Amino acid sequence: MILQEISLCDRIFLDFGKNSVTLQSNCQAIPTDSRNIAFRAAELFIEETGAQGVDIYIEKIIPSEAGLAGGSADGAAVLKGMNAHYGNPLTDSNLARLGLKLGADVPFCLKGGTAMAEGVGEVLTTIDSKVKTDLLIVKPDCGMSTPYAYRRLDETGFEPVDADRVADALTRGSVDDLCRYMGNVFETVAAESVPEVFDIKENLIRTGARGAMMSGSGTAVFGIFTDADALDKAYTFFKKRYAHTYKAKMI
């Protein structure tokens, strides 16, 4: 699959010199114990290096159950932040090894940019993408858990997307070909569970997106925009209907 870093992000604050790991957030919906990837990331780093504890505060902006790797990005941020604070005792490859224990997306979140991911997500090939467009991200109120999405996909089967064509379009800077070839096999699961995803896709195209697709295991949908006025009008349209509506950029 193809993974793309975008500008939408949570903010992570670390307070060092503590005797244990604690986690707080402005979002009551996320766990604040070892069920949270950021919490487990701190525990893994301490286990690996012998570092002291840390207080973690997550200012949550990325919506949960959206397929945007918000939890994975938080875990990666904690690993990188703790490593920097302690003078970088772990190499990039060692951080990636720890990250993989936390989740398949964490190694990419440590790396960033644009990449082809293979294996379970740990084999990353950088893509020199020349597509740096604006995005509009819209998430319906209903989410979809990643374990359920994978389980249901295994039950129903799927036709794989040609990721090489997508990578080639990104390398050539062709937005037309990117929109033509991109696809998400999890949309078949969303059709059963959250059909609203397809209403959002259709409305993104209708309001000026060059292409639209559900992100990851869902349920957030992104639209690719190359016209700033169309993006602004689409944002106004969706923000009235969905609280989780965000402008972002491909990085």
mmCIF file of C-alpha atoms in Angstrom:
data_model
loop_
_atom_site.group_PDB
_atom_site.id
_atom_site.type_symbol
_atom_site.label_atom_id
_atom_site.label_comp_id
_atom_site.label_asym_id
_atom_site.label_seq_id
_atom_site.Cartn_x
_atom_site.Cartn_y
_atom_site.Cartn_z
ATOM 1 C CA MET A 1 0.000 0.000 0.000
ATOM 2 C CA ILE A 2 0.957 3.645 -0.382
ATOM 3 C CA LEU A 3 1.322 5.787 2.732
ATOM 4 C CA GLN A 4 1.364 9.595 2.649
ATOM 5 C CA GLU A 5 2.300 12.077 5.373
ATOM 6 C CA ILE A 6 -0.128 14.992 5.691
ATOM 7 C CA SER A 7 -0.242 18.188 7.719
ATOM 8 C CA LEU A 8 -3.160 17.176 9.968
ATOM 9 C CA CYS A 9 -1.648 16.149 13.300
ATOM 10 C CA ASP A 10 -2.100 15.753 17.038
ATOM 11 C CA ARG A 11 0.177 17.618 19.461
ATOM 12 C CA ILE A 12 2.196 15.619 21.983
ATOM 13 C CA PHE A 13 3.711 17.128 25.154
ATOM 14 C CA LEU A 14 6.268 15.176 27.197
ATOM 15 C CA ASP A 15 7.263 15.986 30.790
ATOM 16 C CA PHE A 16 10.364 14.045 31.785
ATOM 17 C CA GLY A 17 11.980 13.017 35.053
ATOM 18 C CA LYS A 18 8.973 11.101 36.401
ATOM 19 C CA ASN A 19 8.872 7.752 38.173
ATOM 20 C CA SER A 20 6.263 6.185 35.927
ATOM 21 C CA VAL A 21 4.361 6.622 32.675
ATOM 22 C CA THR A 22 1.133 8.621 32.770
ATOM 23 C CA LEU A 23 -1.064 9.884 29.945
ATOM 24 C CA GLN A 24 -3.724 12.564 29.745
ATOM 25 C CA SER A 25 -5.628 14.055 26.834
ATOM 26 C CA ASN A 26 -8.193 16.665 25.929
ATOM 27 C CA CYS A 27 -10.164 13.815 24.304
ATOM 28 C CA GLN A 28 -12.060 11.624 26.756
ATOM 29 C CA ALA A 29 -12.720 9.001 24.089
ATOM 30 C CA ILE A 30 -9.140 7.696 23.948
ATOM 31 C CA PRO A 31 -7.673 5.345 26.599
ATOM 32 C CA THR A 32 -5.047 6.742 28.969
ATOM 33 C CA ASP A 33 -3.402 3.448 29.936
ATOM 34 C CA SER A 34 -1.534 0.652 28.153
ATOM 35 C CA ARG A 35 -4.363 0.372 25.598
ATOM 36 C CA ASN A 36 -3.000 3.605 24.126
ATOM 37 C CA ILE A 37 -0.146 3.246 21.617
ATOM 38 C CA ALA A 38 1.594 6.376 22.927
ATOM 39 C CA PHE A 39 1.556 4.955 26.464
ATOM 40 C CA ARG A 40 2.973 1.628 25.276
ATOM 41 C CA ALA A 41 5.610 3.455 23.218
ATOM 42 C CA ALA A 42 6.938 5.118 26.371
ATOM 43 C CA GLU A 43 6.975 1.790 28.208
ATOM 44 C CA LEU A 44 8.875 0.126 25.356
ATOM 45 C CA PHE A 45 11.432 2.935 25.201
ATOM 46 C CA ILE A 46 12.027 2.725 28.959
ATOM 47 C CA GLU A 47 12.361 -1.064 28.766
ATOM 48 C CA GLU A 48 14.851 -0.755 25.900
ATOM 49 C CA THR A 49 17.020 2.071 27.283
ATOM 50 C CA GLY A 50 16.465 2.201 31.046
ATOM 51 C CA ALA A 51 15.134 5.762 30.801
ATOM 52 C CA GLN A 52 12.986 7.333 33.498
ATOM 53 C CA GLY A 53 9.229 7.716 33.313
ATOM 54 C CA VAL A 54 7.345 10.436 31.470
ATOM 55 C CA ASP A 55 4.054 12.308 31.633
ATOM 56 C CA ILE A 56 2.372 12.395 28.206
ATOM 57 C CA TYR A 57 -0.304 14.854 27.187
ATOM 58 C CA ILE A 58 -2.061 14.367 23.843
ATOM 59 C CA GLU A 59 -3.907 17.289 22.322
ATOM 60 C CA LYS A 60 -6.105 15.195 20.069
ATOM 61 C CA ILE A 61 -6.965 16.660 16.657
ATOM 62 C CA ILE A 62 -6.954 13.587 14.380
ATOM 63 C CA PRO A 63 -10.306 11.820 14.836
ATOM 64 C CA SER A 64 -10.364 8.248 16.147
ATOM 65 C CA GLU A 65 -11.488 5.261 14.048
ATOM 66 C CA ALA A 66 -10.832 7.279 10.920
ATOM 67 C CA GLY A 67 -8.120 5.274 9.138
ATOM 68 C CA LEU A 68 -5.696 8.188 9.501
ATOM 69 C CA ALA A 69 -3.127 6.410 11.728
ATOM 70 C CA GLY A 70 -3.640 8.930 14.529
ATOM 71 C CA GLY A 71 -2.726 6.498 17.291
ATOM 72 C CA SER A 72 0.296 5.232 15.356
ATOM 73 C CA ALA A 73 1.498 8.795 14.778
ATOM 74 C CA ASP A 74 1.170 9.532 18.498
ATOM 75 C CA GLY A 75 3.224 6.449 19.335
ATOM 76 C CA ALA A 76 5.895 7.447 16.818
ATOM 77 C CA ALA A 77 6.002 10.976 18.260
ATOM 78 C CA VAL A 78 6.591 9.629 21.770
ATOM 79 C CA LEU A 79 9.410 7.356 20.571
ATOM 80 C CA LYS A 80 11.107 10.183 18.660
ATOM 81 C CA GLY A 81 10.579 12.705 21.466
ATOM 82 C CA MET A 82 11.988 10.437 24.169
ATOM 83 C CA ASN A 83 14.890 9.402 21.957
ATOM 84 C CA ALA A 84 15.789 13.047 21.268
ATOM 85 C CA HIS A 85 15.528 13.984 24.955
ATOM 86 C CA TYR A 86 17.960 11.237 25.954
ATOM 87 C CA GLY A 87 20.537 12.054 23.270
ATOM 88 C CA ASN A 88 19.381 9.629 20.551
ATOM 89 C CA PRO A 89 20.508 6.338 22.107
ATOM 90 C CA LEU A 90 18.466 4.403 19.522
ATOM 91 C CA THR A 91 19.194 4.410 15.796
ATOM 92 C CA ASP A 92 16.423 4.897 13.245
ATOM 93 C CA SER A 93 16.362 1.135 12.589
ATOM 94 C CA ASN A 94 16.043 0.380 16.305
ATOM 95 C CA LEU A 95 13.208 2.891 16.628
ATOM 96 C CA ALA A 96 11.482 1.230 13.682
ATOM 97 C CA ARG A 97 11.920 -2.169 15.357
ATOM 98 C CA LEU A 98 10.237 -0.885 18.503
ATOM 99 C CA GLY A 99 7.586 0.852 16.429
ATOM 100 C CA LEU A 100 6.627 -2.365 14.676
ATOM 101 C CA LYS A 101 5.830 -3.892 18.067
ATOM 102 C CA LEU A 102 3.267 -1.134 18.540
ATOM 103 C CA GLY A 103 1.565 -1.315 15.146
ATOM 104 C CA ALA A 104 2.129 -1.823 11.430
ATOM 105 C CA ASP A 105 1.858 1.915 10.643
ATOM 106 C CA VAL A 106 4.317 3.129 13.287
ATOM 107 C CA PRO A 107 7.535 2.553 11.268
ATOM 108 C CA PHE A 108 6.135 4.769 8.497
ATOM 109 C CA CYS A 109 5.002 7.399 10.998
ATOM 110 C CA LEU A 110 8.603 7.530 12.237
ATOM 111 C CA LYS A 111 9.833 7.964 8.659
ATOM 112 C CA GLY A 112 7.187 10.220 7.078
ATOM 113 C CA GLY A 113 7.054 11.495 3.513
ATOM 114 C CA THR A 114 5.590 9.172 0.878
ATOM 115 C CA ALA A 115 6.354 5.461 0.813
ATOM 116 C CA MET A 116 5.345 2.061 -0.504
ATOM 117 C CA ALA A 117 4.760 -0.275 2.450
ATOM 118 C CA GLU A 118 5.180 -4.029 2.124
ATOM 119 C CA GLY A 119 5.331 -6.945 4.529
ATOM 120 C CA VAL A 120 3.171 -5.965 7.494
ATOM 121 C CA GLY A 121 4.233 -2.348 7.043
ATOM 122 C CA GLU A 122 7.875 -2.546 8.048
ATOM 123 C CA VAL A 123 9.369 -2.757 4.533
ATOM 124 C CA LEU A 124 9.267 0.845 3.331
ATOM 125 C CA THR A 125 10.406 2.160 -0.045
ATOM 126 C CA THR A 126 10.550 5.940 -0.356
ATOM 127 C CA ILE A 127 8.574 7.441 -3.241
ATOM 128 C CA ASP A 128 9.843 10.733 -4.655
ATOM 129 C CA SER A 129 6.355 12.148 -4.969
ATOM 130 C CA LYS A 130 5.820 15.286 -7.010
ATOM 131 C CA VAL A 131 2.142 15.488 -6.050
ATOM 132 C CA LYS A 132 1.708 17.943 -3.169
ATOM 133 C CA THR A 133 -1.937 18.901 -3.398
ATOM 134 C CA ASP A 134 -4.483 20.166 -0.899
ATOM 135 C CA LEU A 135 -6.834 17.693 0.727
ATOM 136 C CA LEU A 136 -10.225 17.918 2.359
ATOM 137 C CA ILE A 137 -10.789 15.203 4.944
ATOM 138 C CA VAL A 138 -14.298 14.372 6.103
ATOM 139 C CA LYS A 139 -15.212 11.736 8.688
ATOM 140 C CA PRO A 140 -18.785 10.661 9.354
ATOM 141 C CA ASP A 141 -19.903 10.362 12.971
ATOM 142 C CA CYS A 142 -19.690 6.578 12.804
ATOM 143 C CA GLY A 143 -16.229 4.991 12.887
ATOM 144 C CA MET A 144 -15.023 1.482 12.071
ATOM 145 C CA SER A 145 -12.555 -0.496 14.150
ATOM 146 C CA THR A 146 -9.423 -1.664 12.339
ATOM 147 C CA PRO A 147 -9.603 -5.273 13.652
ATOM 148 C CA TYR A 148 -13.195 -5.560 12.405
ATOM 149 C CA ALA A 149 -12.272 -4.114 9.002
ATOM 150 C CA TYR A 150 -9.437 -6.625 8.494
ATOM 151 C CA ARG A 151 -11.524 -9.549 9.740
ATOM 152 C CA ARG A 152 -14.409 -8.703 7.434
ATOM 153 C CA LEU A 153 -12.071 -8.202 4.479
ATOM 154 C CA ASP A 154 -10.620 -11.671 5.067
ATOM 155 C CA GLU A 155 -14.160 -13.076 5.031
ATOM 156 C CA THR A 156 -15.302 -11.335 1.855
ATOM 157 C CA GLY A 157 -12.083 -11.319 -0.177
ATOM 158 C CA PHE A 158 -10.962 -8.436 -2.395
ATOM 159 C CA GLU A 159 -9.384 -7.413 -5.691
ATOM 160 C CA PRO A 160 -6.003 -5.789 -4.909
ATOM 161 C CA VAL A 161 -5.172 -2.282 -6.077
ATOM 162 C CA ASP A 162 -2.194 -1.830 -8.402
ATOM 163 C CA ALA A 163 -0.008 0.141 -5.993
ATOM 164 C CA ASP A 164 2.834 0.327 -8.539
ATOM 165 C CA ARG A 165 0.643 2.410 -10.855
ATOM 166 C CA VAL A 166 -0.207 4.729 -7.995
ATOM 167 C CA ALA A 167 3.478 5.087 -7.094
ATOM 168 C CA ASP A 168 4.327 5.843 -10.718
ATOM 169 C CA ALA A 169 1.645 8.551 -10.889
ATOM 170 C CA LEU A 170 3.036 10.159 -7.740
ATOM 171 C CA THR A 171 6.587 10.059 -9.089
ATOM 172 C CA ARG A 172 5.502 11.663 -12.374
ATOM 173 C CA GLY A 173 3.380 14.243 -10.585
ATOM 174 C CA SER A 174 0.229 13.214 -12.444
ATOM 175 C CA VAL A 175 -2.845 14.051 -10.350
ATOM 176 C CA ASP A 176 -5.071 12.677 -13.127
ATOM 177 C CA ASP A 177 -3.413 9.257 -13.042
ATOM 178 C CA LEU A 178 -3.270 9.259 -9.251
ATOM 179 C CA CYS A 179 -7.042 9.755 -9.096
ATOM 180 C CA ARG A 180 -7.567 7.193 -11.867
ATOM 181 C CA TYR A 181 -5.578 4.365 -10.273
ATOM 182 C CA MET A 182 -5.921 4.887 -6.520
ATOM 183 C CA GLY A 183 -8.296 2.604 -4.648
ATOM 184 C CA ASN A 184 -9.024 1.169 -1.222
ATOM 185 C CA VAL A 185 -10.125 -2.440 -0.732
ATOM 186 C CA PHE A 186 -11.625 -1.545 2.658
ATOM 187 C CA GLU A 187 -14.366 0.401 0.899
ATOM 188 C CA THR A 188 -16.138 -2.914 0.304
ATOM 189 C CA VAL A 189 -16.377 -3.324 4.086
ATOM 190 C CA ALA A 190 -17.513 0.271 4.500
ATOM 191 C CA ALA A 191 -20.297 -0.333 1.970
ATOM 192 C CA GLU A 192 -21.814 -2.781 4.458
ATOM 193 C CA SER A 193 -21.103 -0.948 7.700
ATOM 194 C CA VAL A 194 -20.958 2.791 6.944
ATOM 195 C CA PRO A 195 -22.595 3.474 3.554
ATOM 196 C CA GLU A 196 -22.422 7.196 4.367
ATOM 197 C CA VAL A 197 -18.779 6.982 3.246
ATOM 198 C CA PHE A 198 -19.986 6.806 -0.356
ATOM 199 C CA ASP A 199 -22.265 9.812 0.055
ATOM 200 C CA ILE A 200 -19.231 11.775 1.229
ATOM 201 C CA LYS A 201 -17.162 10.553 -1.728
ATOM 202 C CA GLU A 202 -19.838 11.590 -4.212
ATOM 203 C CA ASN A 203 -20.258 15.008 -2.604
ATOM 204 C CA LEU A 204 -16.494 15.597 -2.590
ATOM 205 C CA ILE A 205 -16.395 14.995 -6.345
ATOM 206 C CA ARG A 206 -19.506 17.116 -6.840
ATOM 207 C CA THR A 207 -17.940 20.030 -4.917
ATOM 208 C CA GLY A 208 -14.735 20.024 -6.964
ATOM 209 C CA ALA A 209 -12.410 17.238 -5.802
ATOM 210 C CA ARG A 210 -10.334 15.691 -8.591
ATOM 211 C CA GLY A 211 -10.629 12.344 -6.826
ATOM 212 C CA ALA A 212 -11.842 10.953 -3.504
ATOM 213 C CA MET A 213 -11.202 7.807 -1.491
ATOM 214 C CA MET A 214 -11.636 6.407 1.987
ATOM 215 C CA SER A 215 -8.415 6.501 4.013
ATOM 216 C CA GLY A 216 -7.004 3.256 5.400
ATOM 217 C CA SER A 217 -9.547 1.132 7.249
ATOM 218 C CA GLY A 218 -11.886 4.147 7.451
ATOM 219 C CA THR A 219 -14.096 5.877 7.936
ATOM 220 C CA ALA A 220 -12.532 9.236 6.989
ATOM 221 C CA VAL A 221 -12.701 10.148 3.297
ATOM 222 C CA PHE A 222 -10.249 12.485 1.591
ATOM 223 C CA GLY A 223 -10.747 14.562 -1.515
ATOM 224 C CA ILE A 224 -7.859 15.770 -3.679
ATOM 225 C CA PHE A 225 -8.188 19.442 -4.648
ATOM 226 C CA THR A 226 -6.092 21.543 -7.018
ATOM 227 C CA ASP A 227 -8.417 24.578 -6.966
ATOM 228 C CA ALA A 228 -8.251 26.697 -3.799
ATOM 229 C CA ASP A 229 -11.679 28.262 -4.315
ATOM 230 C CA ALA A 230 -13.300 24.873 -4.789
ATOM 231 C CA LEU A 231 -11.571 23.633 -1.636
ATOM 232 C CA ASP A 232 -12.898 26.558 0.399
ATOM 233 C CA LYS A 233 -16.446 26.061 -0.884
ATOM 234 C CA ALA A 234 -16.291 22.322 -0.239
ATOM 235 C CA TYR A 235 -15.000 22.939 3.292
ATOM 236 C CA THR A 236 -17.954 25.245 3.996
ATOM 237 C CA PHE A 237 -20.392 22.672 2.584
ATOM 238 C CA PHE A 238 -19.048 19.753 4.638
ATOM 239 C CA LYS A 239 -18.321 21.632 7.864
ATOM 240 C CA LYS A 240 -22.036 22.416 8.203
ATOM 241 C CA ARG A 241 -22.764 18.699 8.061
ATOM 242 C CA TYR A 242 -19.784 16.992 9.694
ATOM 243 C CA ALA A 243 -17.887 18.176 12.767
ATOM 244 C CA HIS A 244 -14.831 16.222 11.653
ATOM 245 C CA THR A 245 -13.984 18.211 8.521
ATOM 246 C CA TYR A 246 -10.373 19.278 7.976
ATOM 247 C CA LYS A 247 -8.184 20.956 5.400
ATOM 248 C CA ALA A 248 -4.742 19.387 5.032
ATOM 249 C CA LYS A 249 -1.754 19.254 2.710
ATOM 250 C CA MET A 250 0.330 16.387 1.392
ATOM 251 C CA ILE A 251 3.847 16.738 2.808
#
